[in-house]
């Protein structure tokens, strides 16, 4: 857990510093600042989390039914990589928004209240409790169904509000 929080904080701070540099350069009238800010904003969009969550939930579904060695391979080569990608993308969004807020730009709160960030919370929660889910046969069976439903929902449901 501490490694996750440390990585999140470091990526958010580094992204915030880069965004602040881009905004400062743009404020002085150089077009490169606007390009840098636009590129940082384009790295991670909240809509990116839905397909990533789908792949994560599918790998979690496989971990519920595969033997321990095969489940370990899926964990280390798929689920872990997707987990860290979600952490980095979310930290990038937070860093960019924090730098914009610090530079006096408004409209940050609505961007933080995007409902698609719930997919990040779901993936992080599942990843942190994956060992407990694998140990108990009842939880493993229950979460096999939950992960199958989550995978299909993320792939095929439009989530229009």
PDB file of C-alpha atoms in Angstrom:
ATOM      1  CA  UNK A   1       0.000   0.000   0.000  1.00  0.00           C
ATOM      2  CA  UNK A   2       2.798   2.438   0.817  1.00  0.00           C
ATOM      3  CA  UNK A   3       4.503   1.700  -2.504  1.00  0.00           C
ATOM      4  CA  UNK A   4       1.255   2.501  -4.285  1.00  0.00           C
ATOM      5  CA  UNK A   5       0.797   5.789  -2.447  1.00  0.00           C
ATOM      6  CA  UNK A   6       4.438   6.779  -2.902  1.00  0.00           C
ATOM      7  CA  UNK A   7       4.328   6.055  -6.632  1.00  0.00           C
ATOM      8  CA  UNK A   8       1.046   7.915  -6.967  1.00  0.00           C
ATOM      9  CA  UNK A   9       2.392  10.951  -5.113  1.00  0.00           C
ATOM     10  CA  UNK A  10       5.657  11.030  -7.075  1.00  0.00           C
ATOM     11  CA  UNK A  11       3.944  10.815 -10.467  1.00  0.00           C
ATOM     12  CA  UNK A  12       1.381  13.441  -9.434  1.00  0.00           C
ATOM     13  CA  UNK A  13       4.116  15.844  -8.254  1.00  0.00           C
ATOM     14  CA  UNK A  14       6.247  15.341 -11.369  1.00  0.00           C
ATOM     15  CA  UNK A  15       3.252  15.824 -13.649  1.00  0.00           C
ATOM     16  CA  UNK A  16       2.185  18.883 -11.674  1.00  0.00           C
ATOM     17  CA  UNK A  17       5.638  20.412 -12.031  1.00  0.00           C
ATOM     18  CA  UNK A  18       5.661  19.776 -15.783  1.00  0.00           C
ATOM     19  CA  UNK A  19       2.190  21.241 -16.147  1.00  0.00           C
ATOM     20  CA  UNK A  20       3.189  24.283 -14.085  1.00  0.00           C
ATOM     21  CA  UNK A  21       6.230  24.771 -16.317  1.00  0.00           C
ATOM     22  CA  UNK A  22       4.074  24.496 -19.438  1.00  0.00           C
ATOM     23  CA  UNK A  23       1.521  26.963 -18.065  1.00  0.00           C
ATOM     24  CA  UNK A  24       4.270  29.418 -17.075  1.00  0.00           C
ATOM     25  CA  UNK A  25       5.846  29.223 -20.529  1.00  0.00           C
ATOM     26  CA  UNK A  26       2.424  29.710 -22.146  1.00  0.00           C
ATOM     27  CA  UNK A  27       1.718  32.684 -19.882  1.00  0.00           C
ATOM     28  CA  UNK A  28       4.857  34.379 -21.207  1.00  0.00           C
ATOM     29  CA  UNK A  29       3.497  34.075 -24.730  1.00  0.00           C
ATOM     30  CA  UNK A  30       5.469  31.133 -26.066  1.00  0.00           C
ATOM     31  CA  UNK A  31       3.368  28.640 -28.053  1.00  0.00           C
ATOM     32  CA  UNK A  32       5.395  25.703 -26.739  1.00  0.00           C
ATOM     33  CA  UNK A  33       3.775  26.074 -23.336  1.00  0.00           C
ATOM     34  CA  UNK A  34       0.304  25.514 -24.757  1.00  0.00           C
ATOM     35  CA  UNK A  35       1.539  22.498 -26.694  1.00  0.00           C
ATOM     36  CA  UNK A  36       3.080  21.003 -23.554  1.00  0.00           C
ATOM     37  CA  UNK A  37      -0.064  21.592 -21.517  1.00  0.00           C
ATOM     38  CA  UNK A  38      -2.221  20.073 -24.248  1.00  0.00           C
ATOM     39  CA  UNK A  39       0.002  16.989 -24.414  1.00  0.00           C
ATOM     40  CA  UNK A  40      -0.115  16.503 -20.654  1.00  0.00           C
ATOM     41  CA  UNK A  41      -3.894  16.886 -20.685  1.00  0.00           C
ATOM     42  CA  UNK A  42      -4.139  14.327 -23.479  1.00  0.00           C
ATOM     43  CA  UNK A  43      -2.125  11.630 -21.688  1.00  0.00           C
ATOM     44  CA  UNK A  44      -4.895  10.410 -19.481  1.00  0.00           C
ATOM     45  CA  UNK A  45      -8.591  10.821 -20.002  1.00  0.00           C
ATOM     46  CA  UNK A  46     -11.140   9.465 -17.563  1.00  0.00           C
ATOM     47  CA  UNK A  47     -12.675   7.423 -20.382  1.00  0.00           C
ATOM     48  CA  UNK A  48      -9.451   5.417 -20.657  1.00  0.00           C
ATOM     49  CA  UNK A  49     -10.176   3.734 -17.349  1.00  0.00           C
ATOM     50  CA  UNK A  50     -13.178   1.749 -18.624  1.00  0.00           C
ATOM     51  CA  UNK A  51     -11.328  -0.493 -21.126  1.00  0.00           C
ATOM     52  CA  UNK A  52      -8.383  -0.856 -18.743  1.00  0.00           C
ATOM     53  CA  UNK A  53     -10.774  -1.949 -16.007  1.00  0.00           C
ATOM     54  CA  UNK A  54     -12.282  -4.469 -18.408  1.00  0.00           C
ATOM     55  CA  UNK A  55      -8.913  -6.082 -19.081  1.00  0.00           C
ATOM     56  CA  UNK A  56      -8.081  -6.042 -15.361  1.00  0.00           C
ATOM     57  CA  UNK A  57     -11.374  -7.677 -14.385  1.00  0.00           C
ATOM     58  CA  UNK A  58     -10.869 -10.339 -17.050  1.00  0.00           C
ATOM     59  CA  UNK A  59      -7.419 -11.122 -15.674  1.00  0.00           C
ATOM     60  CA  UNK A  60      -8.897 -11.214 -12.144  1.00  0.00           C
ATOM     61  CA  UNK A  61     -11.567 -13.601 -13.412  1.00  0.00           C
ATOM     62  CA  UNK A  62      -8.826 -15.859 -14.762  1.00  0.00           C
ATOM     63  CA  UNK A  63      -6.967 -15.697 -11.446  1.00  0.00           C
ATOM     64  CA  UNK A  64     -10.071 -16.995  -9.679  1.00  0.00           C
ATOM     65  CA  UNK A  65     -10.222 -20.214 -11.750  1.00  0.00           C
ATOM     66  CA  UNK A  66      -6.625 -20.941 -12.742  1.00  0.00           C
ATOM     67  CA  UNK A  67      -4.256 -23.043 -10.646  1.00  0.00           C
ATOM     68  CA  UNK A  68      -1.883 -21.114  -8.394  1.00  0.00           C
ATOM     69  CA  UNK A  69       1.120 -21.084 -10.759  1.00  0.00           C
ATOM     70  CA  UNK A  70      -0.885 -19.959 -13.791  1.00  0.00           C
ATOM     71  CA  UNK A  71      -2.743 -17.417 -11.654  1.00  0.00           C
ATOM     72  CA  UNK A  72       0.622 -16.071 -10.505  1.00  0.00           C
ATOM     73  CA  UNK A  73       1.694 -15.575 -14.116  1.00  0.00           C
ATOM     74  CA  UNK A  74      -1.538 -13.709 -14.888  1.00  0.00           C
ATOM     75  CA  UNK A  75      -1.059 -11.605 -11.756  1.00  0.00           C
ATOM     76  CA  UNK A  76       2.533 -10.608 -12.442  1.00  0.00           C
ATOM     77  CA  UNK A  77       2.313 -10.150 -16.206  1.00  0.00           C
ATOM     78  CA  UNK A  78      -1.191  -8.730 -16.664  1.00  0.00           C
ATOM     79  CA  UNK A  79      -2.993  -7.579 -13.518  1.00  0.00           C
ATOM     80  CA  UNK A  80       0.026  -5.893 -11.931  1.00  0.00           C
ATOM     81  CA  UNK A  81       0.878  -4.009 -15.121  1.00  0.00           C
ATOM     82  CA  UNK A  82      -2.698  -2.797 -15.551  1.00  0.00           C
ATOM     83  CA  UNK A  83      -2.874  -1.800 -11.879  1.00  0.00           C
ATOM     84  CA  UNK A  84       0.256   0.353 -12.191  1.00  0.00           C
ATOM     85  CA  UNK A  85      -0.939   1.844 -15.471  1.00  0.00           C
ATOM     86  CA  UNK A  86      -4.173   2.911 -13.776  1.00  0.00           C
ATOM     87  CA  UNK A  87      -2.216   4.420 -10.871  1.00  0.00           C
ATOM     88  CA  UNK A  88       0.044   6.378 -13.235  1.00  0.00           C
ATOM     89  CA  UNK A  89      -2.841   7.629 -15.386  1.00  0.00           C
ATOM     90  CA  UNK A  90      -4.856   8.725 -12.361  1.00  0.00           C
ATOM     91  CA  UNK A  91      -1.816  10.438 -10.804  1.00  0.00           C
ATOM     92  CA  UNK A  92      -1.227  12.244 -14.101  1.00  0.00           C
ATOM     93  CA  UNK A  93      -4.773  13.572 -14.090  1.00  0.00           C
ATOM     94  CA  UNK A  94      -4.502  14.686 -10.465  1.00  0.00           C
ATOM     95  CA  UNK A  95      -1.112  16.341 -11.066  1.00  0.00           C
ATOM     96  CA  UNK A  96      -2.393  18.245 -14.105  1.00  0.00           C
ATOM     97  CA  UNK A  97      -5.508  19.412 -12.291  1.00  0.00           C
ATOM     98  CA  UNK A  98      -3.515  20.461  -9.216  1.00  0.00           C
ATOM     99  CA  UNK A  99      -1.143  22.529 -11.352  1.00  0.00           C
ATOM    100  CA  UNK A 100      -4.057  24.190 -13.130  1.00  0.00           C
ATOM    101  CA  UNK A 101      -5.701  24.958  -9.776  1.00  0.00           C
ATOM    102  CA  UNK A 102      -2.434  26.378  -8.406  1.00  0.00           C
ATOM    103  CA  UNK A 103      -2.098  28.640 -11.437  1.00  0.00           C
ATOM    104  CA  UNK A 104      -5.564  30.086 -10.828  1.00  0.00           C
ATOM    105  CA  UNK A 105      -7.607  28.284 -13.440  1.00  0.00           C
ATOM    106  CA  UNK A 106     -11.110  27.347 -12.370  1.00  0.00           C
ATOM    107  CA  UNK A 107     -13.296  24.399 -13.239  1.00  0.00           C
ATOM    108  CA  UNK A 108     -11.158  21.845 -11.417  1.00  0.00           C
ATOM    109  CA  UNK A 109     -13.842  20.483  -9.097  1.00  0.00           C
ATOM    110  CA  UNK A 110     -16.167  19.229 -11.864  1.00  0.00           C
ATOM    111  CA  UNK A 111     -13.227  17.439 -13.476  1.00  0.00           C
ATOM    112  CA  UNK A 112     -12.442  15.702 -10.177  1.00  0.00           C
ATOM    113  CA  UNK A 113     -16.043  14.582  -9.740  1.00  0.00           C
ATOM    114  CA  UNK A 114     -16.028  12.481 -12.910  1.00  0.00           C
ATOM    115  CA  UNK A 115     -17.822   9.203 -12.180  1.00  0.00           C
ATOM    116  CA  UNK A 116     -15.352   7.236 -14.326  1.00  0.00           C
ATOM    117  CA  UNK A 117     -12.798   7.555 -11.539  1.00  0.00           C
ATOM    118  CA  UNK A 118     -14.833   4.879  -9.740  1.00  0.00           C
ATOM    119  CA  UNK A 119     -13.197   2.347 -12.071  1.00  0.00           C
ATOM    120  CA  UNK A 120      -9.812   3.303 -10.636  1.00  0.00           C
ATOM    121  CA  UNK A 121     -11.130   2.756  -7.113  1.00  0.00           C
ATOM    122  CA  UNK A 122     -12.613  -0.600  -8.110  1.00  0.00           C
ATOM    123  CA  UNK A 123      -9.373  -1.843  -9.673  1.00  0.00           C
ATOM    124  CA  UNK A 124      -7.227  -0.636  -6.759  1.00  0.00           C
ATOM    125  CA  UNK A 125      -9.611  -2.210  -4.243  1.00  0.00           C
ATOM    126  CA  UNK A 126      -9.657  -5.521  -6.084  1.00  0.00           C
ATOM    127  CA  UNK A 127      -5.903  -5.538  -6.460  1.00  0.00           C
ATOM    128  CA  UNK A 128      -5.275  -4.864  -2.783  1.00  0.00           C
ATOM    129  CA  UNK A 129      -7.650  -7.659  -1.696  1.00  0.00           C
ATOM    130  CA  UNK A 130      -6.758 -10.227  -4.357  1.00  0.00           C
ATOM    131  CA  UNK A 131      -4.931 -12.533  -1.920  1.00  0.00           C
ATOM    132  CA  UNK A 132      -7.935 -12.718   0.386  1.00  0.00           C
ATOM    133  CA  UNK A 133     -10.212 -13.448  -2.559  1.00  0.00           C
ATOM    134  CA  UNK A 134      -8.004 -16.337  -3.693  1.00  0.00           C
ATOM    135  CA  UNK A 135      -7.774 -17.972  -0.243  1.00  0.00           C
ATOM    136  CA  UNK A 136     -11.477 -18.497   0.406  1.00  0.00           C
ATOM    137  CA  UNK A 137     -13.311 -20.845  -1.978  1.00  0.00           C
ATOM    138  CA  UNK A 138     -16.650 -19.133  -1.360  1.00  0.00           C
ATOM    139  CA  UNK A 139     -15.221 -15.685  -2.098  1.00  0.00           C
ATOM    140  CA  UNK A 140     -13.399 -17.066  -5.125  1.00  0.00           C
ATOM    141  CA  UNK A 141     -16.630 -18.456  -6.558  1.00  0.00           C
ATOM    142  CA  UNK A 142     -18.573 -15.311  -5.766  1.00  0.00           C
ATOM    143  CA  UNK A 143     -15.981 -12.989  -7.254  1.00  0.00           C
ATOM    144  CA  UNK A 144     -15.654 -15.134 -10.361  1.00  0.00           C
ATOM    145  CA  UNK A 145     -19.233 -14.127 -11.125  1.00  0.00           C
ATOM    146  CA  UNK A 146     -18.618 -10.517 -10.051  1.00  0.00           C
ATOM    147  CA  UNK A 147     -15.517 -10.211 -12.253  1.00  0.00           C
ATOM    148  CA  UNK A 148     -17.327 -11.802 -15.211  1.00  0.00           C
ATOM    149  CA  UNK A 149     -20.171  -9.308 -14.862  1.00  0.00           C
ATOM    150  CA  UNK A 150     -17.753  -6.399 -14.452  1.00  0.00           C
ATOM    151  CA  UNK A 151     -15.769  -7.459 -17.524  1.00  0.00           C
ATOM    152  CA  UNK A 152     -18.869  -7.709 -19.673  1.00  0.00           C
ATOM    153  CA  UNK A 153     -20.263  -4.444 -18.332  1.00  0.00           C
ATOM    154  CA  UNK A 154     -17.044  -2.579 -19.051  1.00  0.00           C
ATOM    155  CA  UNK A 155     -16.824  -4.020 -22.553  1.00  0.00           C
ATOM    156  CA  UNK A 156     -20.385  -3.794 -23.765  1.00  0.00           C
ATOM    157  CA  UNK A 157     -22.333  -1.348 -21.608  1.00  0.00           C
ATOM    158  CA  UNK A 158     -22.310   2.232 -22.865  1.00  0.00           C
ATOM    159  CA  UNK A 159     -22.473   3.872 -19.380  1.00  0.00           C
ATOM    160  CA  UNK A 160     -24.370   6.884 -20.699  1.00  0.00           C
ATOM    161  CA  UNK A 161     -25.730   9.158 -18.006  1.00  0.00           C
TER     162      UNK A 161
END
